[in-house]
C-alpha positions as MATLAB code, in Angstrom:
seq = 'MGKVTYGKGYLKEQSFMGTMKNWNVNKTVVNQSVNADNAYVIENVATDSPAHNIGIEPGDLLISVNGKNDLNQVDIDTTLVHRKAIVYRIFSQRENNLVDINIDPIPLGISVAPNSTLIVNQYKSRDFPGWEGMRILWNRGDWQQLKIASEQIYSSGFFTRLVRNFSADHKKNAGMLYLGAALIETSSSQEGWQLISEFLQHYSHQYETLETAIGQYYALQYLPSTSDNQEALISTLSQLRKNNGNELERINSILAKHGIDASDDRYPWLGQQFVKKYYLRCPALDHHISLAEQLNAMDDNALQPVCVMPGYRGNYPYNSALGIYGSMYRYLGDRLLPLHVIVDDADTEGQDYWRYSNEDVLKKNNIPFYVLIDEERDIASRLELNFSPVFYLLNKDGNIVYEGELNSASIYWNIFNG';
ca = [
       0.001    0.026    0.008;
       1.161    3.509   -0.638;
       0.376    6.987   -1.851;
       0.954    8.522   -5.251;
       1.400   12.272   -5.465;
      -1.441   13.681   -7.440;
      -0.874   17.416   -7.083;
      -0.198   20.199   -4.671;
      -0.494   23.980   -4.642;
      -3.101   26.542   -3.792;
      -6.782   26.799   -4.301;
      -7.683   29.761   -6.467;
      -8.156   33.001   -4.637;
     -11.452   32.944   -2.787;
     -13.768   35.886   -2.090;
     -16.142   36.112    0.882;
     -17.861   39.380    0.069;
     -14.436   41.024   -0.325;
     -12.426   38.856    2.092;
      -9.620   37.278   -0.016;
      -7.554   34.218    0.996;
      -5.352   31.515   -0.508;
      -5.397   28.000    0.871;
      -2.738   25.334    0.853;
      -3.912   22.046   -0.623;
      -2.190   18.709   -1.337;
      -4.111   16.026   -3.195;
      -2.826   12.421   -3.435;
      -4.215    9.218   -4.796;
      -4.276    6.334   -2.271;
      -3.645    2.781   -3.586;
      -6.124    1.073   -1.313;
      -9.444   -0.644   -1.652;
     -12.576    1.227   -0.531;
     -14.990    0.002    2.163;
     -18.068    2.047    1.376;
     -20.138    0.542    4.223;
     -18.980    3.135    6.726;
     -18.805    6.046    4.286;
     -20.795    9.267    4.230;
     -22.446   10.355    0.981;
     -21.587   13.881   -0.175;
     -25.046   15.230   -1.020;
     -24.235   18.894   -1.859;
     -21.237   20.836   -2.994;
     -21.425   24.620   -2.846;
     -20.563   26.536   -5.992;
     -17.069   28.124   -5.910;
     -16.300   26.414   -2.573;
     -12.986   24.697   -1.941;
     -14.681   21.346   -2.562;
     -15.979   22.597   -5.900;
     -12.567   23.835   -6.965;
     -10.833   20.644   -5.866;
     -13.260   18.641   -8.010;
     -15.415   16.982   -5.355;
     -18.871   16.173   -6.675;
     -22.265   15.157   -5.214;
     -22.354   11.408   -4.892;
     -18.693   11.096   -3.969;
     -18.021    9.288   -0.635;
     -16.367   10.805    2.410;
     -14.408    7.908    3.941;
     -12.655    9.608    6.854;
     -11.472   12.849    8.355;
      -7.996   12.865    9.908;
      -8.106    9.083    9.849;
     -11.421    8.782   11.686;
     -14.382    7.243    9.905;
     -16.836    7.302   12.778;
     -17.973   10.848   12.190;
     -20.908   13.068   11.342;
     -21.336   16.604   10.131;
     -20.927   18.041   13.632;
     -17.671   16.174   14.192;
     -16.273   17.533   10.958;
     -17.127   21.123   11.709;
     -15.977   21.133   15.378;
     -12.725   19.480   14.273;
     -12.149   22.416   11.941;
     -12.340   24.882   14.821;
      -9.211   23.710   16.572;
      -7.054   21.984   13.925;
      -4.186   23.427   11.839;
      -4.686   21.021    8.953;
      -7.291   18.502    7.859;
      -6.942   15.337    5.793;
     -10.163   14.312    3.991;
     -10.174   10.860    2.418;
     -12.681   10.836   -0.410;
     -13.684    8.287   -3.031;
     -14.329   10.011   -6.371;
     -17.100    8.315   -8.299;
     -16.132   10.075  -11.504;
     -12.438    9.213  -11.348;
     -13.024    5.856   -9.599;
     -10.187    6.403   -7.164;
      -9.499    7.071   -3.529;
      -7.953   10.479   -2.755;
      -6.466   12.090    0.315;
      -6.918   15.877    0.402;
      -4.624   17.628    2.903;
      -5.836   21.192    3.284;
      -5.772   24.108    5.671;
      -8.717   23.755    8.107;
     -11.161   25.651    5.937;
     -14.677   24.187    5.614;
     -14.858   22.477    2.247;
     -18.416   23.501    1.486;
     -20.019   20.037    1.466;
     -22.985   18.561    3.241;
     -22.939   14.821    3.991;
     -25.197   12.058    5.286;
     -24.370    8.437    6.298;
     -25.021    5.838    3.681;
     -27.804    3.387    4.279;
     -25.639    0.488    5.299;
     -23.922    2.601    7.941;
     -27.268    3.712    9.323;
     -28.458    0.091    9.669;
     -25.209   -0.900   11.402;
     -25.710    1.924   13.892;
     -29.139    0.499   14.826;
     -27.617   -2.954   15.246;
     -25.281   -1.653   17.901;
     -26.224   -1.571   21.566;
     -26.073    2.229   21.729;
     -29.375    3.572   20.500;
     -28.511    6.257   17.903;
     -31.782    8.186   17.909;
     -34.333    8.483   15.135;
     -32.445   10.680   12.676;
     -31.083    7.697   10.699;
     -34.538    6.292   10.154;
     -35.791    9.658    8.961;
     -32.962    9.685    6.385;
     -33.849    6.177    5.216;
     -37.535    7.073    5.023;
     -36.890   10.264    3.081;
     -34.598    8.396    0.689;
     -37.212    5.721    0.111;
     -34.714    2.963    1.047;
     -37.432    0.616    2.272;
     -35.457   -2.590    2.609;
     -32.844   -0.927    4.804;
     -35.518    0.897    6.791;
     -37.254   -2.402    7.447;
     -33.998   -3.966    8.715;
     -33.201   -0.939   10.934;
     -36.683   -0.578   12.394;
     -36.910   -4.296   13.127;
     -33.754   -3.888   15.255;
     -35.667   -1.535   17.543;
     -39.261   -2.681   17.387;
     -38.473   -6.379   17.703;
     -35.492   -6.169   20.050;
     -35.723   -8.309   23.177;
     -35.750   -7.358   26.796;
     -31.943   -7.519   27.280;
     -31.348   -5.166   24.342;
     -33.918   -2.690   25.667;
     -32.334   -2.924   29.098;
     -28.853   -2.067   27.967;
     -30.295    0.759   25.873;
     -32.096    2.015   28.972;
     -35.474    1.374   27.316;
     -38.410    0.538   29.549;
     -40.002   -2.839   28.954;
     -42.896   -1.115   27.203;
     -40.682    0.882   24.863;
     -41.216   -1.759   22.191;
     -44.276    0.361   21.360;
     -42.176    3.207   19.966;
     -41.403    4.989   16.799;
     -39.761    1.754   15.608;
     -43.327    0.527   14.902;
     -43.980    3.684   12.838;
     -40.912    3.119   10.602;
     -41.485   -0.634   10.366;
     -45.073    0.073    9.335;
     -43.906    2.502    6.691;
     -41.369   -0.038    5.314;
     -44.081   -2.709    5.191;
     -46.556   -0.425    3.411;
     -43.961    0.582    0.814;
     -42.915   -3.076    0.193;
     -46.453   -4.413   -0.423;
     -47.554   -5.460    3.091;
     -49.874   -2.453    3.368;
     -52.485   -3.880    5.760;
     -49.964   -4.968    8.374;
     -48.008   -1.745    7.959;
     -51.076    0.463    8.410;
     -52.035   -1.405   11.591;
     -48.648   -0.530   13.103;
     -48.847    3.100   12.096;
     -52.419    3.443   13.304;
     -51.448    2.070   16.725;
     -48.517    4.454   16.872;
     -50.687    7.439   16.082;
     -53.386    6.425   18.521;
     -51.226    5.630   21.509;
     -47.652    6.799   21.201;
     -47.141    9.717   18.846;
     -47.376   12.217   21.682;
     -44.095   10.853   23.078;
     -42.084   11.768   20.004;
     -41.037   14.793   17.972;
     -43.510   16.142   15.460;
     -41.429   14.741   12.611;
     -42.517   11.216   13.539;
     -46.100   12.354   13.933;
     -45.912   14.034   10.516;
     -44.790   10.761    8.934;
     -47.681    8.978   10.561;
     -50.082   11.593    9.258;
     -48.590   11.169    5.817;
     -49.903    7.621    5.724;
     -53.140    8.513    7.459;
     -53.833   10.853    4.569;
     -53.623    7.859    2.251;
     -55.303    5.142    4.323;
     -58.126    6.760    6.332;
     -61.546    7.003    4.728;
     -61.386    9.749    2.126;
     -64.394   11.849    3.131;
     -63.968   15.512    2.255;
     -63.959   16.650    5.898;
     -61.513   13.977    6.907;
     -59.142   14.716    4.066;
     -59.304   18.455    4.753;
     -58.469   17.939    8.440;
     -55.583   15.605    7.661;
     -54.105   17.954    5.031;
     -54.363   20.873    7.481;
     -52.703   18.879   10.272;
     -49.917   17.598    7.991;
     -49.285   21.050    6.591;
     -48.897   22.503   10.109;
     -46.612   19.661   11.212;
     -44.474   20.251    8.175;
     -44.250   23.968    8.894;
     -43.359   23.255   12.520;
     -40.341   21.295   11.312;
     -39.095   23.735    8.693;
     -40.399   21.677    5.767;
     -37.649   19.155    6.375;
     -39.064   16.036    4.744;
     -39.342   16.254    0.977;
     -41.653   13.249    0.713;
     -44.196   15.160    2.828;
     -43.716   18.227    0.687;
     -44.488   16.108   -2.369;
     -47.761   14.675   -1.096;
     -48.963   18.114    0.010;
     -48.057   19.514   -3.387;
     -50.482   16.991   -4.915;
     -53.179   18.648   -2.793;
     -52.228   22.123   -3.967;
     -50.063   23.192   -0.961;
     -46.661   24.450   -1.997;
     -43.804   24.260    0.566;
     -42.473   27.605   -0.687;
     -45.680   29.240    0.497;
     -44.587   29.079    4.148;
     -40.936   28.011    4.108;
     -39.405   31.526    4.289;
     -42.126   33.952    5.356;
     -39.805   36.730    6.437;
     -37.124   36.580    3.758;
     -36.466   40.006    2.299;
     -38.365   41.816    5.060;
     -37.091   43.931    7.934;
     -36.301   41.948   11.069;
     -39.282   42.127   13.362;
     -37.725   44.238   16.070;
     -34.583   46.265   16.756;
     -34.158   44.393   20.032;
     -32.352   45.543   23.154;
     -31.755   42.375   25.173;
     -29.759   41.363   28.252;
     -26.582   39.392   27.655;
     -25.609   37.548   30.894;
     -22.069   36.801   29.688;
     -21.330   40.519   29.226;
     -23.473   41.674   32.112;
     -25.139   44.346   29.985;
     -27.638   44.675   27.161;
     -26.989   44.367   23.420;
     -28.720   46.649   20.960;
     -29.425   45.302   17.456;
     -29.732   48.890   16.166;
     -26.260   49.754   17.450;
     -24.781   46.567   15.969;
     -26.255   47.315   12.536;
     -25.178   50.942   12.587;
     -21.586   49.992   13.433;
     -21.102   47.130   10.920;
     -19.719   47.391    7.402;
     -22.021   47.662    4.394;
     -21.134   44.149    3.168;
     -21.197   42.379    6.537;
     -23.988   40.200    7.920;
     -25.393   39.749   11.417;
     -26.386   36.190   12.300;
     -29.347   35.726   14.648;
     -30.611   32.413   16.075;
     -34.051   32.402   17.698;
     -34.736   29.523   20.121;
     -38.226   29.653   21.616;
     -38.866   27.133   24.339;
     -35.454   25.550   24.302;
     -32.023   26.232   25.785;
     -30.508   23.888   23.257;
     -31.181   20.941   20.961;
     -29.442   18.868   18.306;
     -30.005   21.264   15.371;
     -28.765   24.161   17.513;
     -25.660   22.360   18.616;
     -24.852   21.254   15.099;
     -25.266   24.773   13.743;
     -22.946   26.161   16.451;
     -20.159   23.853   15.304;
     -20.606   24.946   11.729;
     -20.742   28.622   12.697;
     -17.501   28.182   14.609;
     -15.737   26.549   11.662;
     -16.766   29.363    9.330;
     -16.379   32.405   11.587;
     -12.563   32.628   11.384;
     -12.604   32.559    7.550;
     -15.174   35.268    7.010;
     -13.034   38.040    8.468;
     -15.154   40.993    9.574;
     -17.948   39.966    7.147;
     -19.732   37.766    9.701;
     -20.538   39.378   13.041;
     -20.757   37.390   16.277;
     -23.858   35.210   16.500;
     -26.798   36.384   18.625;
     -28.722   33.465   20.226;
     -32.086   34.616   21.530;
     -33.569   32.400   24.208;
     -36.164   32.872   26.970;
     -34.006   31.293   29.684;
     -30.198   31.100   29.856;
     -30.234   28.459   32.604;
     -28.771   25.079   31.462;
     -29.294   23.244   34.777;
     -30.931   19.892   34.202;
     -30.394   20.081   30.409;
     -28.623   17.386   28.450;
     -25.102   18.648   27.751;
     -25.122   17.442   24.128;
     -27.814   20.011   23.403;
     -25.377   22.927   23.728;
     -21.894   21.366   24.104;
     -20.490   23.317   21.129;
     -20.948   26.533   23.138;
     -17.966   25.364   25.173;
     -16.034   24.532   21.984;
     -16.531   28.105   20.728;
     -15.537   29.577   24.103;
     -12.343   27.521   24.285;
     -11.385   28.710   20.776;
     -12.271   32.376   21.402;
     -15.026   32.395   18.840;
     -17.578   35.001   19.953;
     -21.307   34.433   20.293;
     -23.811   35.997   22.646;
     -26.805   34.394   24.387;
     -29.499   37.063   24.763;
     -32.513   36.762   27.036;
     -36.040   37.418   25.737;
     -38.093   36.240   28.761;
     -41.442   37.128   27.228;
     -40.598   35.399   23.908;
     -41.470   38.630   22.158;
     -39.161   38.038   19.200;
     -40.344   34.468   18.643;
     -43.977   35.605   18.926;
     -43.542   38.350   16.336;
     -41.832   35.830   14.011;
     -44.724   33.392   14.662;
     -42.258   30.566   15.241;
     -43.532   27.049   15.926;
     -40.217   25.233   15.775;
     -36.696   25.850   16.959;
     -34.095   26.985   16.125;
     -34.449   29.335   13.129;
     -31.464   31.297   11.836;
     -31.511   34.704   10.111;
     -28.784   36.741    8.450;
     -29.395   40.512    8.527;
     -27.749   43.121    6.363;
     -26.823   46.629    7.513;
     -30.347   47.856    6.791;
     -31.834   45.186    9.076;
     -33.292   43.245    6.165;
     -33.392   39.448    6.349;
     -31.227   38.135    3.519;
     -31.236   34.509    4.706;
     -33.779   32.557    6.739;
     -33.799   28.893    7.728;
     -31.180   26.423    8.947;
     -27.439   27.036    9.008;
     -26.594   23.367    9.314;
     -23.938   23.045    6.641;
     -20.819   24.898    5.598;
     -22.100   24.703    2.028;
     -24.923   27.090    3.003;
     -22.441   29.706    4.124;
     -20.391   29.297    0.970;
     -23.525   29.759   -1.196;
     -24.568   32.843    0.802;
     -21.191   34.577    0.733;
     -20.291   33.648   -2.819;
     -23.807   34.252   -4.129;
];
């Protein structure tokens, strides 16, 4: 085994709204077979990003980062915060070879997701990985793998549930929802609908609204199609979708068949003035921060990021976005101001640490962000938010130029190179 030098040099000069930088890059072909079972699929490559200029394409496989193949998008981005160099091992589908890319720790501008085999293997382990993997399989329509993964949870025995800290009754969980979906989509529709119907009737209140939305997706197809019933189901499903930021494309598709376009409610504030020039308390600074003063002081081509978190002090999407913000902040110069996180309670006592652990990563690496307290949830109320978090980028005039999730470096690249 060995490495063959492929090329080295600099990426072409990059521009982040006027911030210019060159980046060292060394690209080598690796003479080694590829085990794609543990790979992550590169789903998106931002235009004019480092990944785009290196030649990475959607569909390529991310094998490892700095030699580690047990990773996810959060791991990649938090690694970038405190490393001096990064080695990405990538399998190029177009060139049919394995490549090591050694580069300064700049975010490449890719978004990734685990392949289906890796997701199933995660559910076969004793450590319960949460429901995100099953959502990915369901949204992909990978029904055979979804069936295998959901059976690992729904049909697991007492010992497995015990080591996973499941109650004995937790067999009646979202595993039955996803197993039901897999059965419906692979021709066992009656058995599948029975499982989903039981989940909706007895257990959906225990889970996030994404799972409830998937259940309602099938209810729309299998419950009696009276006009009143259909109208109620469509209304419920539309609200559930909105509450989750229109995350699941399969749900968007079925609602589109009923004349409801996801774009109608996906970005309701884009292009408008932010709802309030807030003046909020910042416990870390022991004084208030004024949005008006921030906007007046910033450069014409800079952006102010704002995260609004009603009802939560932290959650997985928030923690993920923090890691990505941290990995991008140092490369945007003075074009990206410190993040404002608007919450109704700064207290983290009793909260799961993983919900906000990247706050400590940012602090240790001197990357500024400010938690601001809006006890009355005035900002969230004015924005009519039903889910959390939502991110906004404001220009100097206070207009919203981006609204939605900031859960991938590729989003930043598209914004600042757009």
